[in-house]
GROMACS .gro file of C-alpha atoms in nm:
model
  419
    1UNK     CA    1   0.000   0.000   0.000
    2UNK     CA    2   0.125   0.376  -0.045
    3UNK     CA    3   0.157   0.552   0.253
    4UNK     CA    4  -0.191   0.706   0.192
    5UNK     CA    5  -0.383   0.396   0.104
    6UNK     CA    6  -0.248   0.243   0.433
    7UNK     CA    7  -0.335   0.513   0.638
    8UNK     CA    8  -0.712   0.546   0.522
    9UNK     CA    9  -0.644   0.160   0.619
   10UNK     CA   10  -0.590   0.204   0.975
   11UNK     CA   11  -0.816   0.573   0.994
   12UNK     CA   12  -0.486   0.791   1.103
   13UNK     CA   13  -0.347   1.031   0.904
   14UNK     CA   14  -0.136   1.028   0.628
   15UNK     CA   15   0.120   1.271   0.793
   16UNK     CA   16   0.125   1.027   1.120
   17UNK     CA   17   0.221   0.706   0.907
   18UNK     CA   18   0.516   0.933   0.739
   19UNK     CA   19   0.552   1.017   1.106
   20UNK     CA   20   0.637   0.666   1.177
   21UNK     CA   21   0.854   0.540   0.903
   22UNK     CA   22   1.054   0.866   0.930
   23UNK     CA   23   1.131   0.814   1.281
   24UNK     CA   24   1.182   0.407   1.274
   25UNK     CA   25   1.229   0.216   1.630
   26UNK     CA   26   1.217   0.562   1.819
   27UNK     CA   27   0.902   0.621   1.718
   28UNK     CA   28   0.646   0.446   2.009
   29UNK     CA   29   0.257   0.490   1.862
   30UNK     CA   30  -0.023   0.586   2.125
   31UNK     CA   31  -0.183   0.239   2.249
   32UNK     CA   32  -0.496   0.286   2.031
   33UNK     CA   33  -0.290   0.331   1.714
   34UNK     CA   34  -0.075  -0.024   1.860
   35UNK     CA   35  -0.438  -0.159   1.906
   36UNK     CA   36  -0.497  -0.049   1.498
   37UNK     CA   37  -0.202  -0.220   1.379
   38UNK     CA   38  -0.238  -0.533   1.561
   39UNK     CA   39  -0.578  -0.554   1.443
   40UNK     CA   40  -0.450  -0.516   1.091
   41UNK     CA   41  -0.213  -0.742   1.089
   42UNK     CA   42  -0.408  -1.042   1.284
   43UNK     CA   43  -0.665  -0.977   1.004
   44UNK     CA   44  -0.411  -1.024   0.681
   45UNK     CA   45  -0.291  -1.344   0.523
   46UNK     CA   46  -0.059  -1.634   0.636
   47UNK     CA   47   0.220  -1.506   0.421
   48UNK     CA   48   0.198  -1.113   0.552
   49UNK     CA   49   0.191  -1.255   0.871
   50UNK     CA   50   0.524  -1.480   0.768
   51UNK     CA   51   0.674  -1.222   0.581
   52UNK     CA   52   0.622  -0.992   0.907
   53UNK     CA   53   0.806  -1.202   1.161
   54UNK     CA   54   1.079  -1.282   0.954
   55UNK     CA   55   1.156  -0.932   0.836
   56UNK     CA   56   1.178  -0.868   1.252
   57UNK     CA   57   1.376  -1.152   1.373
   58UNK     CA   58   1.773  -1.143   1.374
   59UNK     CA   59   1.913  -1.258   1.055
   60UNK     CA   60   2.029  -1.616   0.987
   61UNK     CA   61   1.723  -1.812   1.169
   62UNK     CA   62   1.666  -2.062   0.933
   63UNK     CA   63   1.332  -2.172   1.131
   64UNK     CA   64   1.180  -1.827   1.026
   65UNK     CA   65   1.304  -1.824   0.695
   66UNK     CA   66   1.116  -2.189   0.644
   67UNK     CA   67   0.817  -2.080   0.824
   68UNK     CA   68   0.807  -1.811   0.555
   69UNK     CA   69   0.805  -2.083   0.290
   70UNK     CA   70   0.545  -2.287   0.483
   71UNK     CA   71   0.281  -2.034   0.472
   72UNK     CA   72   0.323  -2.021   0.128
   73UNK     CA   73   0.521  -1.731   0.004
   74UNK     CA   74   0.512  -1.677  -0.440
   75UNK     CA   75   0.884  -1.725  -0.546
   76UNK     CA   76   0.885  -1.311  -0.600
   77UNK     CA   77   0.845  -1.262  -0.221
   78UNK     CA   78   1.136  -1.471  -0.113
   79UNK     CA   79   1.424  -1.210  -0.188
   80UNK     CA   80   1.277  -0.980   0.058
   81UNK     CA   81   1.367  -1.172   0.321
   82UNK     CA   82   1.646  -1.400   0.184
   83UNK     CA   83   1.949  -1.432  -0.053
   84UNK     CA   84   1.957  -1.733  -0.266
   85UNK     CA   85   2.198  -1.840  -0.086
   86UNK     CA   86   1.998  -1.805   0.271
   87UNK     CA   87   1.758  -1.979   0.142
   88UNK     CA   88   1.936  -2.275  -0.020
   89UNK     CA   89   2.186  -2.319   0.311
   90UNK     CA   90   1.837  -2.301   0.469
   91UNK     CA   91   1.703  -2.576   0.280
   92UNK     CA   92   2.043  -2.768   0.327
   93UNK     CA   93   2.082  -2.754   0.654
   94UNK     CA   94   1.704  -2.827   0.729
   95UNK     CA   95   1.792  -3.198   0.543
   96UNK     CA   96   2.105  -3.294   0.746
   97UNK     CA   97   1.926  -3.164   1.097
   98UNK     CA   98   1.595  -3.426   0.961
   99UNK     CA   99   1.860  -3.665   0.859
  100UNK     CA  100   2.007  -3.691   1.172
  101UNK     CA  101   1.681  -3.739   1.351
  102UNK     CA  102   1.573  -3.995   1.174
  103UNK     CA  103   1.888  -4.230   1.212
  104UNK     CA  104   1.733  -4.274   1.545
  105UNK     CA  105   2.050  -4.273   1.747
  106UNK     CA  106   2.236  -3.976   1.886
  107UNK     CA  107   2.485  -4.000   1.631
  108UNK     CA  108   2.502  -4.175   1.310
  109UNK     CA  109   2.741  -4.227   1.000
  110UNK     CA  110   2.536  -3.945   0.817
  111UNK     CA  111   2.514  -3.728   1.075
  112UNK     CA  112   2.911  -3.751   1.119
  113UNK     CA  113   2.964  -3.752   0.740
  114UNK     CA  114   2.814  -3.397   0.709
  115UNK     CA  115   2.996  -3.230   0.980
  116UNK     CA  116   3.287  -3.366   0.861
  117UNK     CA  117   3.203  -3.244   0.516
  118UNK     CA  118   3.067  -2.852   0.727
  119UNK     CA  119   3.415  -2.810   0.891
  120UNK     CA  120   3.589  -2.909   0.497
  121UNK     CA  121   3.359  -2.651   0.326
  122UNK     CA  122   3.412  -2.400   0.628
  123UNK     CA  123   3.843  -2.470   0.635
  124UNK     CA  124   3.882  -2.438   0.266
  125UNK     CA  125   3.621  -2.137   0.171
  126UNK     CA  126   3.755  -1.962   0.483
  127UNK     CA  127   4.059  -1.900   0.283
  128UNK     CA  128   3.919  -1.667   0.046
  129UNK     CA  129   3.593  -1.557   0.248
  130UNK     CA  130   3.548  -1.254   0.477
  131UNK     CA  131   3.572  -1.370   0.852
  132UNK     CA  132   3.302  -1.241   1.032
  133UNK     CA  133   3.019  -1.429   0.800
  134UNK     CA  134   3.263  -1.702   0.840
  135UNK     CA  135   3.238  -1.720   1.199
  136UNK     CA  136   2.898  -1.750   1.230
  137UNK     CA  137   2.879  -2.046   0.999
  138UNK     CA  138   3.153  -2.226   1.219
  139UNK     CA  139   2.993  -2.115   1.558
  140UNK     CA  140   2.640  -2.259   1.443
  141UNK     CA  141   2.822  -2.630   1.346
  142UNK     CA  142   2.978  -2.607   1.668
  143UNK     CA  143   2.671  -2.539   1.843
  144UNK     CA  144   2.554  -2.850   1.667
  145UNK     CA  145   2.829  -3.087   1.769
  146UNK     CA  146   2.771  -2.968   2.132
  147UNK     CA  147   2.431  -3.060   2.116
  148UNK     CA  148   2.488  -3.435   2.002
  149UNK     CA  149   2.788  -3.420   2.264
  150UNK     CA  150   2.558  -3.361   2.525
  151UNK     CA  151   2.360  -3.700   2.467
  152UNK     CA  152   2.486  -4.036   2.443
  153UNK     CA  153   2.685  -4.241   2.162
  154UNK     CA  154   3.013  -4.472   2.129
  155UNK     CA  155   3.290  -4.408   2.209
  156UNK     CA  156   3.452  -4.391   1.891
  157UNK     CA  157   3.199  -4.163   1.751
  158UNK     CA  158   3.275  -3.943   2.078
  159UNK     CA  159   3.593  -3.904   2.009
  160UNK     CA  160   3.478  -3.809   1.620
  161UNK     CA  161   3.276  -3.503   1.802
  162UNK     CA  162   3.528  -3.431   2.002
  163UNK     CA  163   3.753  -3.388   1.703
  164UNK     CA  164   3.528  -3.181   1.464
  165UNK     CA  165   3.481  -2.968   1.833
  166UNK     CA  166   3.873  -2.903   1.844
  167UNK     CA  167   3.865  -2.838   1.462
  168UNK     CA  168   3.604  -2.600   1.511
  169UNK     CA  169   3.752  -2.382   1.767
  170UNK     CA  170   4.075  -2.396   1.589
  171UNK     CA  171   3.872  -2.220   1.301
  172UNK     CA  172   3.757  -1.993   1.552
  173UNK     CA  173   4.097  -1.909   1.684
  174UNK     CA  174   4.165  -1.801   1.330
  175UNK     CA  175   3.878  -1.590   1.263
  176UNK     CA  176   3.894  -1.446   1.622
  177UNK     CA  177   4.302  -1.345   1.575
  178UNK     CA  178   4.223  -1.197   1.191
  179UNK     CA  179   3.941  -0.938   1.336
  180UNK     CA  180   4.196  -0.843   1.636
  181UNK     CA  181   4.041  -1.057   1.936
  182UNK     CA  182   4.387  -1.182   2.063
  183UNK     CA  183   4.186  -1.262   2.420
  184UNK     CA  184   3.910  -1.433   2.239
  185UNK     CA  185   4.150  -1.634   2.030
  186UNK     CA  186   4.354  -1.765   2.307
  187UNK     CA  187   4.015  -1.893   2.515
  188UNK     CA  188   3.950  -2.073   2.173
  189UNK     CA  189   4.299  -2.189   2.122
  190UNK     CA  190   4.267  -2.397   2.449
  191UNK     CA  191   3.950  -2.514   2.392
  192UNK     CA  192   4.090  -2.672   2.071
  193UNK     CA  193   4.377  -2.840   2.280
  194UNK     CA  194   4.167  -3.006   2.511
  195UNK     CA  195   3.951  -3.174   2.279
  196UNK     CA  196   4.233  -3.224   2.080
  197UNK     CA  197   4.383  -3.385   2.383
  198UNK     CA  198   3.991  -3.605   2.415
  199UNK     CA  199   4.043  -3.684   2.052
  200UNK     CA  200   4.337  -3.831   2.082
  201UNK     CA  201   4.460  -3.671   1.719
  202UNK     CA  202   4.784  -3.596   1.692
  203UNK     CA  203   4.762  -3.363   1.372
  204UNK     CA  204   4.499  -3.163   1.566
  205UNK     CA  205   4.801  -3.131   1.889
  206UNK     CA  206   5.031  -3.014   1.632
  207UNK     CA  207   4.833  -2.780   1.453
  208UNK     CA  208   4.676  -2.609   1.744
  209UNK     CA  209   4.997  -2.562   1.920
  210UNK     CA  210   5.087  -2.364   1.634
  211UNK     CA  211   4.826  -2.135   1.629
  212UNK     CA  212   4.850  -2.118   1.970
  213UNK     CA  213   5.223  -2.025   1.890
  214UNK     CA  214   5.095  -1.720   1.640
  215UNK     CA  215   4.858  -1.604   1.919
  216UNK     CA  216   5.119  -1.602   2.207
  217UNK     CA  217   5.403  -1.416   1.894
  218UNK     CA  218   5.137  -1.146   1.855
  219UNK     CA  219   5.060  -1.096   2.192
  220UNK     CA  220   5.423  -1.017   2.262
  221UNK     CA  221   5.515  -1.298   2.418
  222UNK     CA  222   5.801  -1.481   2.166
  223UNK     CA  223   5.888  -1.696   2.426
  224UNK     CA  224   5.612  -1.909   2.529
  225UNK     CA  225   5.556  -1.893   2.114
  226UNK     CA  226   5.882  -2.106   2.074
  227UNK     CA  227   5.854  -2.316   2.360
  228UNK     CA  228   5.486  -2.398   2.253
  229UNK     CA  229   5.616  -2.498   1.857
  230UNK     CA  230   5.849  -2.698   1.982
  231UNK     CA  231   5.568  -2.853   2.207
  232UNK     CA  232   5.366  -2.928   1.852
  233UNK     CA  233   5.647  -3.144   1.671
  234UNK     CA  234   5.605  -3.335   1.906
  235UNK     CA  235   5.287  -3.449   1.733
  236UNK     CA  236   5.394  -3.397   1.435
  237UNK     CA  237   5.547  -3.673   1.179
  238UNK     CA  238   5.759  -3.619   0.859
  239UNK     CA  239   5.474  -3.399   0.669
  240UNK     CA  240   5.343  -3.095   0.633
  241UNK     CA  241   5.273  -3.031   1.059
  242UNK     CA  242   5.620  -3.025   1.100
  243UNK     CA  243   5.731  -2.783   0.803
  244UNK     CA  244   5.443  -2.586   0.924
  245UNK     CA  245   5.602  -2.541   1.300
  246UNK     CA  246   5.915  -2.521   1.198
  247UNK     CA  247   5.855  -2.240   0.994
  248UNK     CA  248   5.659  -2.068   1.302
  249UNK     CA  249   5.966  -2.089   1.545
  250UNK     CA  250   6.183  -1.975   1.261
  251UNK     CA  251   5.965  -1.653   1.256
  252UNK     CA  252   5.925  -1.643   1.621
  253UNK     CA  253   6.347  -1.686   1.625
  254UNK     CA  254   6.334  -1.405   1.353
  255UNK     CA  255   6.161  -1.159   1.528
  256UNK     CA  256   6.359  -1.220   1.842
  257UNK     CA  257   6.678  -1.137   1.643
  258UNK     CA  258   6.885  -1.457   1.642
  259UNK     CA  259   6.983  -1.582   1.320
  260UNK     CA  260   7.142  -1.882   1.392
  261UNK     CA  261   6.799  -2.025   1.575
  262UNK     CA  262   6.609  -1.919   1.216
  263UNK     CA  263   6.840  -2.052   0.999
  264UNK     CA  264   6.891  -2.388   1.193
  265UNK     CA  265   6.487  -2.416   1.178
  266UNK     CA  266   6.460  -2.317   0.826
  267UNK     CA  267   6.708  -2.609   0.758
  268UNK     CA  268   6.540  -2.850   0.924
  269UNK     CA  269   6.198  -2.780   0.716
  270UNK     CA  270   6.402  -2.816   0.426
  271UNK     CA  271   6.498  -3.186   0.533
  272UNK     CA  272   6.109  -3.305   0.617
  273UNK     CA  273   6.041  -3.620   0.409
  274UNK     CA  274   5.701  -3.477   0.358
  275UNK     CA  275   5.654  -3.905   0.388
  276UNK     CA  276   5.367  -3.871   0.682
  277UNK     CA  277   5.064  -3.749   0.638
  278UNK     CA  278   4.743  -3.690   0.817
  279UNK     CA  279   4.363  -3.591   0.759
  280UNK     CA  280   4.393  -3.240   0.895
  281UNK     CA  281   4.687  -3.057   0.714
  282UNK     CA  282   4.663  -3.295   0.419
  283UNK     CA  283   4.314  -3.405   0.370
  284UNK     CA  284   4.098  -3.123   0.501
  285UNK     CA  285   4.326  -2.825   0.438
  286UNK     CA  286   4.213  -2.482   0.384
  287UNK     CA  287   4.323  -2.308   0.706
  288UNK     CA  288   4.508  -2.623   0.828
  289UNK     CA  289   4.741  -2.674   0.491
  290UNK     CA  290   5.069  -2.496   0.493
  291UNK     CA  291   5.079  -2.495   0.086
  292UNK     CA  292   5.382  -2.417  -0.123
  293UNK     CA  293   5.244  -2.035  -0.143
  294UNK     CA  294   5.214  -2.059   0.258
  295UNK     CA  295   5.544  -2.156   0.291
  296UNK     CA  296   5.700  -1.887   0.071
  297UNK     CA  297   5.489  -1.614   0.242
  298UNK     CA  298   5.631  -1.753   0.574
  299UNK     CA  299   5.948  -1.771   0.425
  300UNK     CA  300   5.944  -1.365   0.363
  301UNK     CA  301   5.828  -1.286   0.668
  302UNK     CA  302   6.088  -1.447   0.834
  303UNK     CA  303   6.355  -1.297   0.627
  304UNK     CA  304   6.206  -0.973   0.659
  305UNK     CA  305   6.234  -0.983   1.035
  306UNK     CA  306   6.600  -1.024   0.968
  307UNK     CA  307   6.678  -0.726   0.720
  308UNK     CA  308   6.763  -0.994   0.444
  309UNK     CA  309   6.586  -0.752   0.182
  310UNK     CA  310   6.676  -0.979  -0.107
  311UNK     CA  311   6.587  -1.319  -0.007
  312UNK     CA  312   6.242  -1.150   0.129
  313UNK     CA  313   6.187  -1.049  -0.225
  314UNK     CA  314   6.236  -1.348  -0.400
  315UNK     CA  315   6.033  -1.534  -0.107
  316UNK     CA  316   5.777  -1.260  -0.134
  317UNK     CA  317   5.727  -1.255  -0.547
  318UNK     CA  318   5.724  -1.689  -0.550
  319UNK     CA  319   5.441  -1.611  -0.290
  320UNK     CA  320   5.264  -1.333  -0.501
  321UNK     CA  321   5.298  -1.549  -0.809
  322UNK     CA  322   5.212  -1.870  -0.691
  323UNK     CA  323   4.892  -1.767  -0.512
  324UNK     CA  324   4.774  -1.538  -0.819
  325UNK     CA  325   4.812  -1.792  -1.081
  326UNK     CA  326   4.684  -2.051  -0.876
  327UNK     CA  327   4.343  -2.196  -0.827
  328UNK     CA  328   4.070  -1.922  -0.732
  329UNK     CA  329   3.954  -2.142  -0.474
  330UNK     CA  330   4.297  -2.183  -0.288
  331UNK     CA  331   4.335  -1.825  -0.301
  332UNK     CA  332   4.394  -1.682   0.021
  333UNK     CA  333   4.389  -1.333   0.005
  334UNK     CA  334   4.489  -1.279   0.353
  335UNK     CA  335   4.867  -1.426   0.283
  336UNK     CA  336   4.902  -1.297  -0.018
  337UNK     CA  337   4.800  -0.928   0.149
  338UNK     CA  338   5.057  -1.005   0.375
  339UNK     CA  339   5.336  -1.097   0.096
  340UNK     CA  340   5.273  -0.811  -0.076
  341UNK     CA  341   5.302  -0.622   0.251
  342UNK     CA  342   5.636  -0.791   0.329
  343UNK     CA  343   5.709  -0.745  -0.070
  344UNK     CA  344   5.672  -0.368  -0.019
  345UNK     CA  345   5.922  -0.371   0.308
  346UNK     CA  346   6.219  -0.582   0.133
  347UNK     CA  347   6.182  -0.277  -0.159
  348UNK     CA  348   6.135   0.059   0.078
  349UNK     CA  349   6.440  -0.132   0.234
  350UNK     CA  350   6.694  -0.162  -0.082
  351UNK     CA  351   6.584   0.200  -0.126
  352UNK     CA  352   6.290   0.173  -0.397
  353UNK     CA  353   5.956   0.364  -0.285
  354UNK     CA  354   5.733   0.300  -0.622
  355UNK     CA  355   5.813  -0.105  -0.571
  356UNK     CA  356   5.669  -0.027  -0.296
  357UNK     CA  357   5.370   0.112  -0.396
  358UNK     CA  358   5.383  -0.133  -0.649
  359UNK     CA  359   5.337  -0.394  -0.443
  360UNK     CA  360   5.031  -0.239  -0.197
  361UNK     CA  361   4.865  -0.113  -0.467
  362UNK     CA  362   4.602  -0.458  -0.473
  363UNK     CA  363   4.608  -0.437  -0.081
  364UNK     CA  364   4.491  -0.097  -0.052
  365UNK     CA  365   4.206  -0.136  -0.238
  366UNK     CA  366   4.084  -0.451  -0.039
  367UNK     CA  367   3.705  -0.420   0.099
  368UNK     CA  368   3.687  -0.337   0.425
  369UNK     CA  369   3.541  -0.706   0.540
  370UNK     CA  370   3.835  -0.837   0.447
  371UNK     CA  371   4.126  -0.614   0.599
  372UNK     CA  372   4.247  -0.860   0.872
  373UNK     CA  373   4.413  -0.722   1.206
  374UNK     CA  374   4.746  -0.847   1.086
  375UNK     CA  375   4.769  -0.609   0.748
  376UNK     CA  376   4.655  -0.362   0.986
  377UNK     CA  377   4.931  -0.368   1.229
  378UNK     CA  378   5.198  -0.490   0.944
  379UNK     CA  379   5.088  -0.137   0.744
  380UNK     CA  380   5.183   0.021   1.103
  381UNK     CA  381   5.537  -0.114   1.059
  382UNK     CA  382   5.582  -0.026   0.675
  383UNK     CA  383   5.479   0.328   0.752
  384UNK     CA  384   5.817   0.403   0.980
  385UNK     CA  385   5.973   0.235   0.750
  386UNK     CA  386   5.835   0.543   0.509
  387UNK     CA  387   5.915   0.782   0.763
  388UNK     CA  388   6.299   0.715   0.807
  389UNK     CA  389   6.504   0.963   0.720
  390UNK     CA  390   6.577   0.825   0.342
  391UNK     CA  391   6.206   0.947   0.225
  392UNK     CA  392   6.128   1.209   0.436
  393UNK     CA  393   6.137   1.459   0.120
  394UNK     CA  394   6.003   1.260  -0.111
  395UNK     CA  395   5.669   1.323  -0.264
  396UNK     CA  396   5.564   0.999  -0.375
  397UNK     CA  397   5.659   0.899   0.009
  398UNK     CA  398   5.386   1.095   0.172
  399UNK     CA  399   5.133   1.005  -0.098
  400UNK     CA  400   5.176   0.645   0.016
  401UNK     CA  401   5.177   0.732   0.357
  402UNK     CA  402   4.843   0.900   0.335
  403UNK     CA  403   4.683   0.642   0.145
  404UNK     CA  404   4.757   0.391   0.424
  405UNK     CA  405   4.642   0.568   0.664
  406UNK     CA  406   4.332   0.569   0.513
  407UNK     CA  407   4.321   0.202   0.448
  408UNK     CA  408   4.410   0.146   0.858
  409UNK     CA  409   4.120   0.369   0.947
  410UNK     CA  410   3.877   0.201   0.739
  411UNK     CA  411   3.889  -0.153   0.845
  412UNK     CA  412   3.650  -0.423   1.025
  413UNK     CA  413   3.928  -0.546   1.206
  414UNK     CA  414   4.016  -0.454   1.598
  415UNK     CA  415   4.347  -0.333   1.520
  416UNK     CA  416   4.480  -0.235   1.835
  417UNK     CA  417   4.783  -0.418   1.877
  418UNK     CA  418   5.141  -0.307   1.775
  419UNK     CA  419   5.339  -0.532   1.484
   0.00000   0.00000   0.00000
């Protein structure tokens, strides 16, 4: 209805319903006007009365979005409460919920199946995905695996949930440390361990003692960082764990200024087998690989750290080049951010402010959803860099100063913490 048409409706005034929509949730109407639009709206059809409720709930209740299909909504009345997507994940996640219900046990193979195949989907789109969005979907699987946790099932399927919990909360961890939650990710870190620990699963020890590793390195404390990667190849066999936690202390050694402790970890990546594998950093992946374009962004960070300007390019530009001519899917935008970042450093360093520029010229125009914490507080660093004494009369200098500064303001990211 037009505003007028509804007004004549209810027997106010036109004015009053503009009244009303001008002035949104602050507006309170007097209790006979409430009494008017009750009375309307108990009167109209199912699918008002649907379309209603859903449009006031909190976003993401896929209940309420399938109530809205149940009283019958036309196909042309579904995007005004739903994406496609909404309503196919909807749809999706109605099925497995059903599915599991009707194995008539607490847990069964299907039921296991699909989480397994939630925290796959979550770990590998994660990589190219904003995180907030992202988090949601990982804290509503979790939710589920609690749920089935809290009842009773085998023991081996126990120590499945207990599994897909530690996963999950690894995820988490992630997610939490990209949008600046150091706190947050540290409460999630542990979480992971101990049902790592319930699991029994070694690649899950090894994994989340390195993450645990990056969270304790960015919180300023290096120390328990390298005492805690050390603690994860432990776990780890000849494959991809170990690479992946070597390469963590060799940052962690980096940043703490001793080259002989980098160099001697960097050497003993280079002499993993890569023989052992195991269903986390091989299978799953995603957030729990350490790819070949990983391991090169890694492998300019850490050089970096050190002032080696030259073997930080070369690590830097495999990194760039690997993860843009690689598969969209695998792209993580977040590392290669953070190569280009590190790309940018090695050049300001050998004296060369447009490779600089060069380089941060895709990062600066990232969406805001997607600028994690860590460009945030690496852009921090790179900026007195830019202020040493070598640029500070040069032009071009100042204009990329300024437009980082305006990249660092404009970010979803809690970016409080120093680089």
């Amino acid at each position: 209805m037009s505003i007028r048409e509804f007004a004549a409706h209810l027997g106010v005034h036109e004015r009053l319903v503009s009244k009303w929509e001008a002035g949104g949730a602050r507006v309170r109407p007097r209790p006979v006007n409430q009494a008017a639009l009750d009375t309307s709206l108990a009167r109209s059809d199912d699918v008002v009365r649907a379309r209603f409720t859903t449009l006031l709930a909190p976003a993401g209740g896929d209940v309420d979005l399938l109530a809205f299909v149940d009283a019958g909504a036309s196909k042309g009345a579904v995007p005004e409460v739903m994406s496609e997507r909404e309503l196919i994940m909807a749809a999706a996640h109605e099925a497995s919920e059903h599915a599991a219900a009707a194995e008539g046990t607490n847990v069964g193979a299907t039921t296991l199946a699909q989480l397994d195949a939630d925290v796959r989907r979550i770990a590998n789109e994660y990589v190219h995905a904003a995180p907030a969005p992202m988090m949601v979907e990982m804290l509503r699987v979790r939710r589920r695996v609690y749920r089935l946790l809290d009842g009773q099932q085998k023991p081996g399927d126990t120590s499945h949930l207990y599994l897909l919990a530690g996963t999950l909360s690894g995820l988490m961890a992630n997610a939490s440390t990209d949008l600046g939650y150091l706190d947050a990710a540290g409460e999630q870190i542990r979480a992971a361990w101990a049902y790592a620990e319930l699991s029994g699963h070694n690649g899950l020890r090894a994994w989340t003692r390195g993450m645990h590793a990056l969270i304790e390195n960015w919180s300023d404390r290096p120390r328990n960082a390298v005492q805690l990667a050390r603690s994860g190849q432990e776990f780890a066999g000849a494959g991809i764990g170990r690479v992946r936690l070597l390469n963590i202390e060799a940052r962690v050694w980096a940043r703490l200024g001793s080259d002989t402790e980098t160099d001697r970890c960097l050497r003993a990546a280079e002499t993993v087998s890569g023989e052992a594998r195991d269903e986390l950093h091989d299978e799953i992946g995603g957030v729990f690989g350490f790819p070949e374009p990983k391991a090169a962004y890694y492998a300019g960070a850490t050089c970096i750290q050190l002032g080696r300007a030259e073997q930080a390019l070369a690590a830097t530009e495999r990194a760039i080049a690997l993860y843009s001519g690689g598969p969209a899917r695998q792209r993580s935008y977040g590392a290669e951010s953070l190569a280009r970042v590190d790309n940018a450093a090695a050049h300001l360093i050998n004296g060369s402010i447009d490779g600089a520029a060069d380089a941060l010229r895709p990062v600066l125009g990232l969406p805001e959803d997607l600028r994690i914490a860590q460009l945030g507080e690496r852009l921090v660093g790179l900026r007195r860099r830019i202020a040493a004494p070598t640029y500070r009369d040069a032009v071009e200098a100042r204009g990329l100063d300024e437009r980082i500064e305006e990249f660092c303001v404009a970010t979803a990211a809690l970016s409080s913490r120093p680089s």
